[in-house]
Short mmCIF file of C-alpha atoms in Angstrom, two decimals:
data_model
loop_
_atom_site.label_atom_id
_atom_site.label_comp_id
_atom_site.label_asym_id
_atom_site.label_seq_id
_atom_site.Cartn_x
_atom_site.Cartn_y
_atom_site.Cartn_z
CA MET A 4 -21.91 28.76 -1.09
CA ALA A 5 -24.42 26.54 0.69
CA GLU A 6 -23.22 24.54 3.67
CA LYS A 7 -23.72 20.77 3.62
CA ALA A 8 -24.13 18.82 6.84
CA PHE A 9 -23.81 15.08 7.49
CA LYS A 10 -23.82 12.88 10.56
CA TYR A 11 -20.75 10.99 9.31
CA VAL A 12 -18.02 12.13 6.91
CA ILE A 13 -15.18 10.01 5.52
CA LEU A 14 -12.38 12.25 4.29
CA GLY A 15 -10.50 10.46 1.50
CA GLY A 16 -11.63 8.24 -1.34
CA GLY A 17 -9.20 5.32 -1.31
CA VAL A 18 -9.42 1.71 -0.20
CA ALA A 19 -10.15 2.55 3.45
CA ALA A 20 -13.04 4.84 2.46
CA GLY A 21 -14.67 2.14 0.35
CA TYR A 22 -14.43 -0.54 3.04
CA ALA A 23 -15.68 1.92 5.65
CA ALA A 24 -18.69 2.70 3.44
CA ARG A 25 -19.51 -1.00 3.13
CA GLU A 26 -19.31 -1.41 6.91
CA PHE A 27 -21.57 1.63 7.40
CA ALA A 28 -24.11 -0.06 5.12
CA ASN A 29 -23.75 -3.34 7.03
CA GLN A 30 -24.35 -1.49 10.30
CA GLY A 31 -27.53 0.12 8.94
CA VAL A 32 -26.58 3.73 8.25
CA ASN A 33 -29.61 5.82 7.28
CA PRO A 34 -29.87 7.45 3.84
CA GLY A 35 -28.40 10.96 3.88
CA GLU A 36 -26.27 10.42 7.00
CA LEU A 37 -22.93 9.53 5.35
CA ALA A 38 -20.69 11.36 2.87
CA ILE A 39 -17.35 10.45 1.32
CA ILE A 40 -15.30 13.45 0.22
CA SER A 41 -12.57 12.60 -2.29
CA LYS A 42 -10.31 14.62 -4.55
CA GLU A 43 -10.29 11.71 -7.04
CA SER A 44 -12.82 11.60 -9.87
CA VAL A 45 -13.92 7.98 -9.39
CA ALA A 46 -15.51 5.91 -6.63
CA PRO A 47 -13.10 4.05 -4.29
CA TYR A 48 -11.11 1.29 -5.99
CA GLU A 49 -8.52 -1.35 -5.12
CA ARG A 50 -5.30 0.64 -5.46
CA PRO A 51 -2.90 -2.38 -5.69
CA ALA A 52 -4.23 -3.16 -9.20
CA LEU A 53 -2.56 -0.01 -10.54
CA SER A 54 0.96 -1.47 -10.27
CA LYS A 55 -0.11 -4.90 -11.50
CA ALA A 56 -2.85 -5.87 -14.00
CA TYR A 57 -3.68 -2.25 -14.93
CA LEU A 58 -0.29 -2.03 -16.65
CA PHE A 59 -0.28 -5.45 -18.30
CA PRO A 60 -0.07 -5.40 -22.12
CA LYS A 61 -3.74 -6.31 -22.45
CA GLY A 62 -4.74 -4.01 -19.58
CA THR A 63 -6.78 -6.69 -17.82
CA ALA A 64 -7.75 -4.43 -14.90
CA ARG A 65 -10.07 -1.56 -15.77
CA LEU A 66 -12.86 0.14 -13.89
CA PRO A 67 -15.51 -0.80 -12.99
CA GLY A 68 -13.77 -4.17 -12.59
CA PHE A 69 -11.71 -3.32 -9.51
CA HIS A 70 -13.85 -0.97 -7.44
CA VAL A 71 -13.81 -1.94 -3.76
CA CYS A 72 -14.53 -4.46 -2.36
CA ALA A 73 -13.41 -6.71 -5.24
CA GLY A 74 -9.94 -7.14 -3.76
CA SER A 75 -11.21 -9.15 -0.80
CA GLY A 76 -13.69 -11.22 -2.76
CA GLY A 77 -16.66 -9.00 -1.93
CA GLU A 78 -19.28 -7.20 -3.99
CA LYS A 79 -17.93 -4.41 -6.22
CA LEU A 80 -19.26 -1.10 -4.94
CA LEU A 81 -20.10 0.68 -8.19
CA PRO A 82 -21.04 4.40 -8.12
CA GLU A 83 -24.73 3.46 -8.19
CA TRP A 84 -24.28 1.37 -5.01
CA TYR A 85 -23.58 4.56 -3.04
CA THR A 86 -26.68 6.18 -4.54
CA GLU A 87 -28.83 3.15 -3.64
CA LYS A 88 -27.58 3.27 -0.04
CA GLY A 89 -28.15 7.02 0.26
CA ILE A 90 -24.43 7.69 0.67
CA SER A 91 -23.20 11.00 -0.78
CA LEU A 92 -20.12 10.38 -2.94
CA ILE A 93 -18.58 13.83 -3.29
CA LEU A 94 -15.81 13.51 -5.91
CA ASN A 95 -13.32 15.97 -7.46
CA THR A 96 -13.35 17.80 -4.14
CA GLU A 97 -10.12 18.62 -2.32
CA VAL A 98 -10.46 19.66 1.30
CA VAL A 99 -7.91 22.38 2.09
CA LYS A 100 -8.90 23.22 5.66
CA ALA A 101 -10.12 21.10 8.56
CA ASP A 102 -11.29 22.74 11.78
CA LEU A 103 -11.81 19.91 14.24
CA ALA A 104 -13.02 22.23 17.00
CA SER A 105 -15.99 23.45 14.94
CA LYS A 106 -16.37 20.12 13.05
CA THR A 107 -15.99 21.89 9.72
CA LEU A 108 -14.22 21.01 6.46
CA ILE A 109 -13.64 23.55 3.68
CA SER A 110 -12.86 22.62 0.08
CA ALA A 111 -10.59 24.37 -2.44
CA ALA A 112 -13.76 25.64 -4.15
CA GLY A 113 -14.95 27.21 -0.88
CA GLU A 114 -17.62 24.61 -0.04
CA THR A 115 -18.28 24.01 3.65
CA PHE A 116 -19.04 20.57 5.06
CA LYS A 117 -20.18 20.04 8.64
CA TYR A 118 -19.99 16.67 10.37
CA GLN A 119 -20.80 15.08 13.70
CA ILE A 120 -18.27 12.23 13.36
CA LEU A 121 -15.23 12.29 11.07
CA ILE A 122 -13.15 9.41 9.75
CA VAL A 123 -9.78 10.57 8.41
CA ALA A 124 -8.82 8.23 5.55
CA THR A 125 -6.52 10.53 3.62
CA GLY A 126 -3.85 7.88 2.95
CA SER A 127 -0.40 8.76 1.68
CA THR A 128 1.16 10.89 -1.00
CA VAL A 129 4.24 9.89 -3.00
CA ILE A 130 7.65 11.35 -2.23
CA ARG A 131 8.84 13.21 -5.34
CA LEU A 132 12.40 13.73 -6.50
CA SER A 133 11.60 17.43 -6.82
CA ASP A 134 11.20 17.40 -3.00
CA PHE A 135 14.98 16.85 -2.87
CA GLY A 136 15.74 19.45 -5.54
CA VAL A 137 16.87 16.86 -8.11
CA GLN A 138 17.77 18.68 -11.33
CA GLY A 139 15.26 18.19 -14.17
CA ALA A 140 12.83 16.24 -11.96
CA ASP A 141 9.87 18.12 -13.48
CA ALA A 142 10.57 16.77 -17.00
CA LYS A 143 7.83 15.06 -19.00
CA ASN A 144 7.62 11.25 -18.84
CA ILE A 145 8.78 11.07 -15.22
CA PHE A 146 5.99 9.17 -13.49
CA TYR A 147 4.82 8.47 -9.96
CA LEU A 148 2.10 5.94 -9.23
CA ARG A 149 -0.54 6.63 -6.62
CA GLU A 150 -3.89 7.27 -8.30
CA ILE A 151 -5.66 6.00 -11.38
CA VAL A 152 -4.84 9.19 -13.31
CA ASP A 153 -1.14 8.40 -12.75
CA ALA A 154 -1.62 4.87 -14.09
CA ASP A 155 -3.48 6.18 -17.16
CA LYS A 156 -0.61 8.53 -18.00
CA LEU A 157 1.90 5.69 -17.63
CA VAL A 158 -0.17 3.40 -19.87
CA GLU A 159 -0.19 6.10 -22.57
CA ALA A 160 3.59 6.55 -22.28
CA ILE A 161 4.16 2.79 -22.60
CA LYS A 162 2.12 2.81 -25.84
CA ALA A 163 3.88 5.91 -27.16
CA LYS A 164 7.40 4.63 -26.36
CA LYS A 165 7.04 1.12 -27.78
CA ASN A 166 10.25 -0.89 -27.33
CA GLY A 167 11.75 2.11 -25.52
CA LYS A 168 13.97 2.34 -22.47
CA ALA A 169 12.71 2.81 -18.92
CA LEU A 170 14.57 3.55 -15.72
CA VAL A 171 12.84 2.66 -12.46
CA VAL A 172 14.08 4.66 -9.47
CA GLY A 173 13.60 2.67 -6.27
CA GLY A 174 13.91 -0.98 -5.30
CA GLY A 175 10.86 -1.43 -3.08
CA TYR A 176 7.30 -2.61 -3.79
CA ILE A 177 6.61 -0.13 -6.58
CA GLY A 178 10.04 -0.56 -8.15
CA LEU A 179 9.79 -4.34 -8.35
CA GLU A 180 6.17 -4.48 -9.51
CA LEU A 181 6.53 -1.73 -12.09
CA SER A 182 9.79 -3.12 -13.46
CA ALA A 183 7.98 -6.40 -14.10
CA ALA A 184 4.99 -4.67 -15.71
CA LEU A 185 7.22 -2.54 -17.98
CA LYS A 186 9.24 -5.60 -19.04
CA MET A 187 6.02 -7.42 -19.92
CA ASN A 188 5.32 -4.51 -22.30
CA ASN A 189 8.65 -5.15 -24.08
CA ILE A 190 10.27 -2.09 -22.57
CA ASP A 191 14.02 -2.25 -21.87
CA VAL A 192 14.12 -1.83 -18.07
CA SER A 193 16.84 -0.77 -15.64
CA MET A 194 16.34 -0.39 -11.89
CA VAL A 195 18.43 1.86 -9.68
CA TYR A 196 18.42 2.06 -5.89
CA PRO A 197 20.89 3.10 -3.19
CA GLU A 198 20.52 0.10 -0.88
CA PRO A 199 22.70 -3.05 -1.04
CA TRP A 200 19.66 -5.12 -2.09
CA CYS A 201 16.02 -4.74 -3.12
CA MET A 202 13.12 -4.40 -0.63
CA PRO A 203 15.52 -3.83 2.28
CA ARG A 204 12.71 -3.02 4.73
CA LEU A 205 11.53 -6.63 4.48
CA PHE A 206 13.86 -8.86 2.47
CA THR A 207 16.95 -10.50 3.89
CA ALA A 208 20.03 -10.71 1.67
CA ASN A 209 19.08 -14.33 0.83
CA LEU A 210 15.55 -13.43 -0.24
CA ALA A 211 16.70 -10.41 -2.23
CA SER A 212 19.32 -12.49 -4.01
CA PHE A 213 16.60 -14.64 -5.56
CA TYR A 214 14.49 -11.73 -6.82
CA GLU A 215 17.48 -9.82 -8.18
CA GLY A 216 18.67 -12.95 -9.98
CA TYR A 217 15.22 -13.70 -11.32
CA TYR A 218 14.77 -10.13 -12.61
CA ALA A 219 18.24 -10.19 -14.19
CA ASN A 220 17.31 -13.42 -16.00
CA LYS A 221 14.26 -11.58 -17.36
CA GLY A 222 16.61 -8.99 -18.85
CA ILE A 223 16.15 -6.28 -16.22
CA LYS A 224 19.38 -4.43 -15.40
CA ILE A 225 19.87 -3.77 -11.69
CA ILE A 226 22.11 -0.93 -10.52
CA LYS A 227 22.65 -0.84 -6.75
CA GLY A 228 24.34 1.58 -4.40
CA THR A 229 23.62 4.81 -6.24
CA VAL A 230 20.83 7.34 -6.85
CA ALA A 231 19.46 9.55 -9.61
CA THR A 232 20.91 13.08 -9.35
CA GLY A 233 19.58 14.70 -12.52
CA PHE A 234 17.62 14.29 -15.74
CA GLY A 235 18.48 15.38 -19.26
CA THR A 236 15.67 16.49 -21.59
CA ASN A 237 15.04 17.14 -25.28
CA GLU A 238 13.53 20.30 -26.79
CA ASP A 239 10.04 19.09 -25.87
CA MET A 240 11.09 18.81 -22.21
CA GLU A 241 10.77 15.03 -22.36
CA VAL A 242 13.27 13.03 -20.34
CA MET A 243 16.13 11.58 -22.41
CA ASP A 244 18.61 10.37 -19.83
CA VAL A 245 19.22 9.97 -16.12
CA LYS A 246 22.41 11.04 -14.39
CA LEU A 247 23.47 8.80 -11.52
CA LYS A 248 25.55 9.77 -8.51
CA ASP A 249 28.25 7.25 -9.48
CA GLY A 250 28.81 9.18 -12.74
CA ARG A 251 26.89 6.92 -15.10
CA VAL A 252 24.34 8.36 -17.50
CA MET A 253 21.43 6.06 -18.47
CA GLU A 254 19.28 6.58 -21.55
CA ALA A 255 15.56 6.63 -20.72
CA ASP A 256 12.30 7.43 -22.55
CA ILE A 257 10.31 6.71 -19.39
CA VAL A 258 11.29 7.17 -15.75
CA VAL A 259 9.15 5.72 -12.97
CA VAL A 260 9.89 6.79 -9.41
CA GLY A 261 8.94 4.73 -6.38
CA VAL A 262 10.90 6.01 -3.40
CA GLY A 263 8.21 5.87 -0.72
CA GLY A 264 5.28 7.86 0.56
CA ARG A 265 4.26 10.24 3.32
CA PRO A 266 1.00 10.05 5.30
CA LEU A 267 -1.32 12.96 4.50
CA THR A 268 -1.78 14.47 7.95
CA LYS A 269 -1.02 18.16 7.28
CA LEU A 270 -4.69 19.25 7.54
CA PHE A 271 -4.69 18.18 11.17
CA LYS A 272 -1.31 19.46 12.37
CA GLY A 273 -1.57 21.00 15.82
CA GLN A 274 -5.16 19.83 16.27
CA VAL A 275 -4.67 16.16 17.03
CA GLU A 276 -2.01 14.09 18.80
CA GLU A 277 0.56 12.48 16.48
CA GLU A 278 3.08 9.68 16.92
CA LYS A 279 5.62 8.02 14.61
CA GLY A 280 4.59 10.20 11.67
CA GLY A 281 0.89 9.43 11.89
CA ILE A 282 -2.22 10.40 13.81
CA LYS A 283 -2.22 8.60 17.16
CA THR A 284 -5.25 6.37 17.78
CA ASP A 285 -6.42 3.74 20.24
CA GLY A 286 -7.45 0.17 19.40
CA PHE A 287 -10.74 1.48 18.01
CA PHE A 288 -9.03 4.14 15.82
CA LYS A 289 -10.30 7.00 17.99
CA THR A 290 -7.92 9.96 17.96
CA SER A 291 -7.20 12.42 20.79
CA VAL A 292 -10.09 14.56 19.51
CA PRO A 293 -13.64 13.37 20.35
CA ASP A 294 -15.65 12.14 17.34
CA VAL A 295 -12.57 11.98 15.09
CA TYR A 296 -11.22 8.62 13.90
CA ALA A 297 -8.18 7.91 11.70
CA VAL A 298 -7.66 4.75 9.61
CA GLY A 299 -5.27 3.25 7.08
CA ASP A 300 -1.89 4.79 6.28
CA VAL A 301 -2.38 7.86 8.49
CA ALA A 302 -3.10 6.00 11.74
CA THR A 303 -0.48 5.10 14.35
CA PHE A 304 -2.24 2.47 16.45
CA PRO A 305 -1.49 -0.03 19.24
CA MET A 306 -0.15 -3.25 17.70
CA LYS A 307 -1.50 -5.58 20.35
CA LEU A 308 0.60 -8.56 19.25
CA TYR A 309 3.87 -6.69 19.91
CA ASN A 310 2.68 -4.26 22.58
CA GLU A 311 3.86 -1.15 20.72
CA MET A 312 2.54 1.71 18.59
CA ARG A 313 2.95 1.27 14.85
CA ARG A 314 1.88 2.76 11.54
CA VAL A 315 1.24 0.36 8.64
CA GLU A 316 1.06 1.29 4.97
CA HIS A 317 -0.72 -1.63 3.37
CA VAL A 318 -4.06 -2.37 1.73
CA ASP A 319 -4.91 -5.17 4.19
CA HIS A 320 -4.64 -2.81 7.17
CA ALA A 321 -6.51 -0.07 5.27
CA ARG A 322 -9.46 -2.44 4.83
CA LYS A 323 -9.47 -3.85 8.34
CA SER A 324 -8.85 -0.60 10.22
CA ALA A 325 -11.71 1.07 8.32
CA GLU A 326 -14.11 -1.71 9.29
CA GLN A 327 -12.93 -1.57 12.91
CA ALA A 328 -13.50 2.18 13.16
CA VAL A 329 -17.05 1.96 11.80
CA LYS A 330 -17.89 -0.93 14.13
CA ALA A 331 -16.48 1.15 17.00
CA ILE A 332 -18.65 4.15 16.06
CA PHE A 333 -21.83 2.05 16.10
CA ALA A 334 -20.79 0.17 19.26
CA SER A 335 -20.31 3.53 20.98
CA GLU A 336 -23.72 4.77 19.82
CA GLN A 337 -25.45 1.55 20.88
CA GLY A 338 -23.59 1.17 24.15
CA SER A 339 -22.24 -2.24 23.14
CA SER A 340 -18.70 -3.57 23.49
CA LEU A 341 -16.13 -4.34 20.81
CA ASP A 342 -12.74 -6.07 20.98
CA GLU A 343 -9.69 -3.91 20.38
CA TYR A 344 -7.97 -4.17 17.01
CA ASP A 345 -5.60 -7.14 17.04
CA TYR A 346 -3.72 -6.92 13.77
CA LEU A 347 -1.26 -9.44 12.32
CA PRO A 348 0.99 -7.57 9.89
CA TYR A 349 0.58 -8.93 6.36
CA PHE A 350 2.30 -7.97 3.13
CA TYR A 351 2.25 -9.56 -0.31
CA SER A 352 3.33 -8.96 -3.88
CA ARG A 353 2.86 -10.47 -7.32
CA ALA A 354 5.13 -9.97 -10.34
CA PHE A 355 5.77 -12.11 -13.41
CA ASP A 356 4.80 -15.62 -12.24
CA LEU A 357 5.98 -14.93 -8.70
CA SER A 358 3.79 -14.46 -5.65
CA TRP A 359 4.96 -14.04 -2.07
CA GLN A 360 3.31 -13.46 1.29
CA PHE A 361 4.74 -12.31 4.61
CA TYR A 362 3.16 -12.35 8.06
CA GLY A 363 4.33 -11.05 11.40
CA ASP A 364 7.46 -9.16 12.36
CA ASN A 365 10.81 -9.17 10.54
CA VAL A 366 13.09 -8.80 13.56
CA GLY A 367 15.73 -11.03 15.13
CA GLU A 368 17.67 -13.88 13.55
CA THR A 369 16.62 -15.34 10.21
CA VAL A 370 16.43 -18.85 8.83
CA PHE A 371 16.17 -19.38 5.08
CA PHE A 372 14.55 -22.56 3.76
CA GLY A 373 13.68 -24.13 0.41
CA ASP A 374 15.09 -23.74 -3.09
CA GLY A 375 16.15 -20.13 -3.61
CA SER A 376 17.82 -20.55 -6.98
CA PRO A 377 16.57 -17.96 -9.52
CA THR A 378 16.65 -20.66 -12.22
CA SER A 379 14.63 -23.19 -10.20
CA PRO A 380 11.44 -24.35 -11.96
CA THR A 381 9.52 -24.41 -8.68
CA HIS A 382 10.95 -21.38 -6.80
CA LYS A 383 9.32 -22.32 -3.52
CA PHE A 384 11.29 -20.96 -0.59
CA GLY A 385 10.93 -18.76 2.46
CA SER A 386 12.32 -17.39 5.66
CA TYR A 387 11.50 -17.37 9.35
CA TRP A 388 12.40 -14.60 11.80
CA ILE A 389 13.23 -15.69 15.34
CA LYS A 390 13.29 -13.39 18.38
CA ASP A 391 13.67 -14.46 22.03
CA GLY A 392 13.51 -18.10 20.96
CA LYS A 393 10.15 -17.72 19.19
CA VAL A 394 9.24 -17.58 15.51
CA VAL A 395 7.75 -14.10 15.06
CA GLY A 396 7.66 -13.74 11.26
CA ALA A 397 7.33 -15.92 8.19
CA PHE A 398 7.79 -15.32 4.45
CA LEU A 399 6.88 -17.69 1.64
CA GLU A 400 7.30 -17.49 -2.13
CA GLY A 401 5.13 -19.73 -4.30
CA GLY A 402 2.89 -20.97 -1.50
CA SER A 403 -0.52 -22.58 -1.92
CA PRO A 404 -3.50 -21.03 -0.06
CA GLU A 405 -3.11 -23.69 2.66
CA GLU A 406 0.63 -23.08 3.01
CA ASN A 407 0.10 -19.33 3.23
CA LYS A 408 -2.47 -19.89 5.98
CA ALA A 409 0.10 -22.04 7.78
CA ILE A 410 2.77 -19.32 7.81
CA ALA A 411 0.15 -16.80 8.98
CA LYS A 412 -0.69 -19.10 11.87
CA VAL A 413 3.01 -19.42 12.79
CA ALA A 414 3.39 -15.64 12.93
CA ARG A 415 0.27 -15.30 15.10
CA VAL A 416 1.02 -18.22 17.49
CA GLN A 417 4.78 -17.53 17.71
CA PRO A 418 5.86 -21.11 18.49
CA PRO A 419 9.26 -21.78 20.09
CA ALA A 420 12.18 -22.52 17.77
CA GLN A 421 14.31 -25.21 19.41
CA SER A 422 17.13 -25.12 16.88
CA LEU A 423 17.80 -22.82 13.93
CA ASP A 424 19.42 -25.68 12.00
CA GLN A 425 16.40 -27.88 12.61
CA LEU A 426 14.10 -25.05 11.49
CA ALA A 427 16.07 -24.67 8.26
CA THR A 428 15.84 -28.42 7.63
CA GLU A 429 12.11 -28.64 8.39
CA GLY A 430 11.31 -25.49 6.41
CA LEU A 431 7.67 -25.30 5.44
CA THR A 432 6.91 -28.53 7.28
CA PHE A 433 7.43 -26.67 10.56
CA ALA A 434 4.64 -24.21 9.72
CA CYS A 435 2.26 -26.86 8.40
CA LYS A 436 2.33 -28.85 11.67
CA ILE A 437 1.56 -25.90 13.99
#
């Protein structure tokens, strides 16, 4: 099979790949120099849509409507955009071997790709219940959501199981967003997770109490403190029920699992330095191997604001790290300077008529403010995190664009908190005056 050679190769076809491609175009990449190699069948798209509007009853999100860079208000990069820019979009191609020493990638079909500079943007893969040997976890109608093909299968199941029962395994991002989407499709939804409250990696007990109450008022049953241990099936091998560790058995036509992800770094094991589960990079996303960069979910990078190495799984970081790496490549080639990556952690979610944003670090003491009643007509409330006398993190539900900018500024500036009681009383006012 003929060998293909490129100056630059982006391995992976997700959000980071799309934003990197746009930055390459902005920097003036020459036609024929850049290739994106992706195992997906479509050009890079905004992955967060899959757990939101893609699943709405009217299916408001469909390609080509949410190709990158639509999610940040930019031009949608349709497949023809890559052609116009002379960028090779190599789809349906899974790379199974990477030899960094010889700068060679080999696909499952035996194709060989040579590069001068590589950007690793392989993202994450979902953790499956079959990884833990859960009985019956390979039954039909058990779904995981990572790629558009997964979302398409779930949409078909929702149509086929009209007014059916769904069990959502996991109480994090995916669990909360998919439970809302399923409920909007008139599916009877139950959520099960082992933790004492939902979104435990971010939410405090106070914050979680609102969302659990709100979901319960929408008719979603929440089962905490237990896990799925097995699945019962019918003669067609379709899931019928879910066995829980506490002995309960839940009927289910559809099971959706969202129990986390793992960064896809296995191609590079033993070839590149790793840290905290990811590929270790500097503030320009250079790895320990010359001419190899890593961005998005797979990169463990210096978080300048907190002076420590971190790995971040979020679309905002995927976009920004990709742009930083490409700028760094061109700065290196041109002999110009570039500031190190200075990232402010940012997370958000939307479900039903709710919308929250979080900035900064969720460590230290917490102060809850606002009206956190699940039955409140306004549901505007939030939380601050205080460490060493400074406000280091801020969360806000129901904020306006200006208010969200204010809490972002608080997390970046880290103003002193004189009194926790005073902070609770001032609430959002504190952020808006910084």
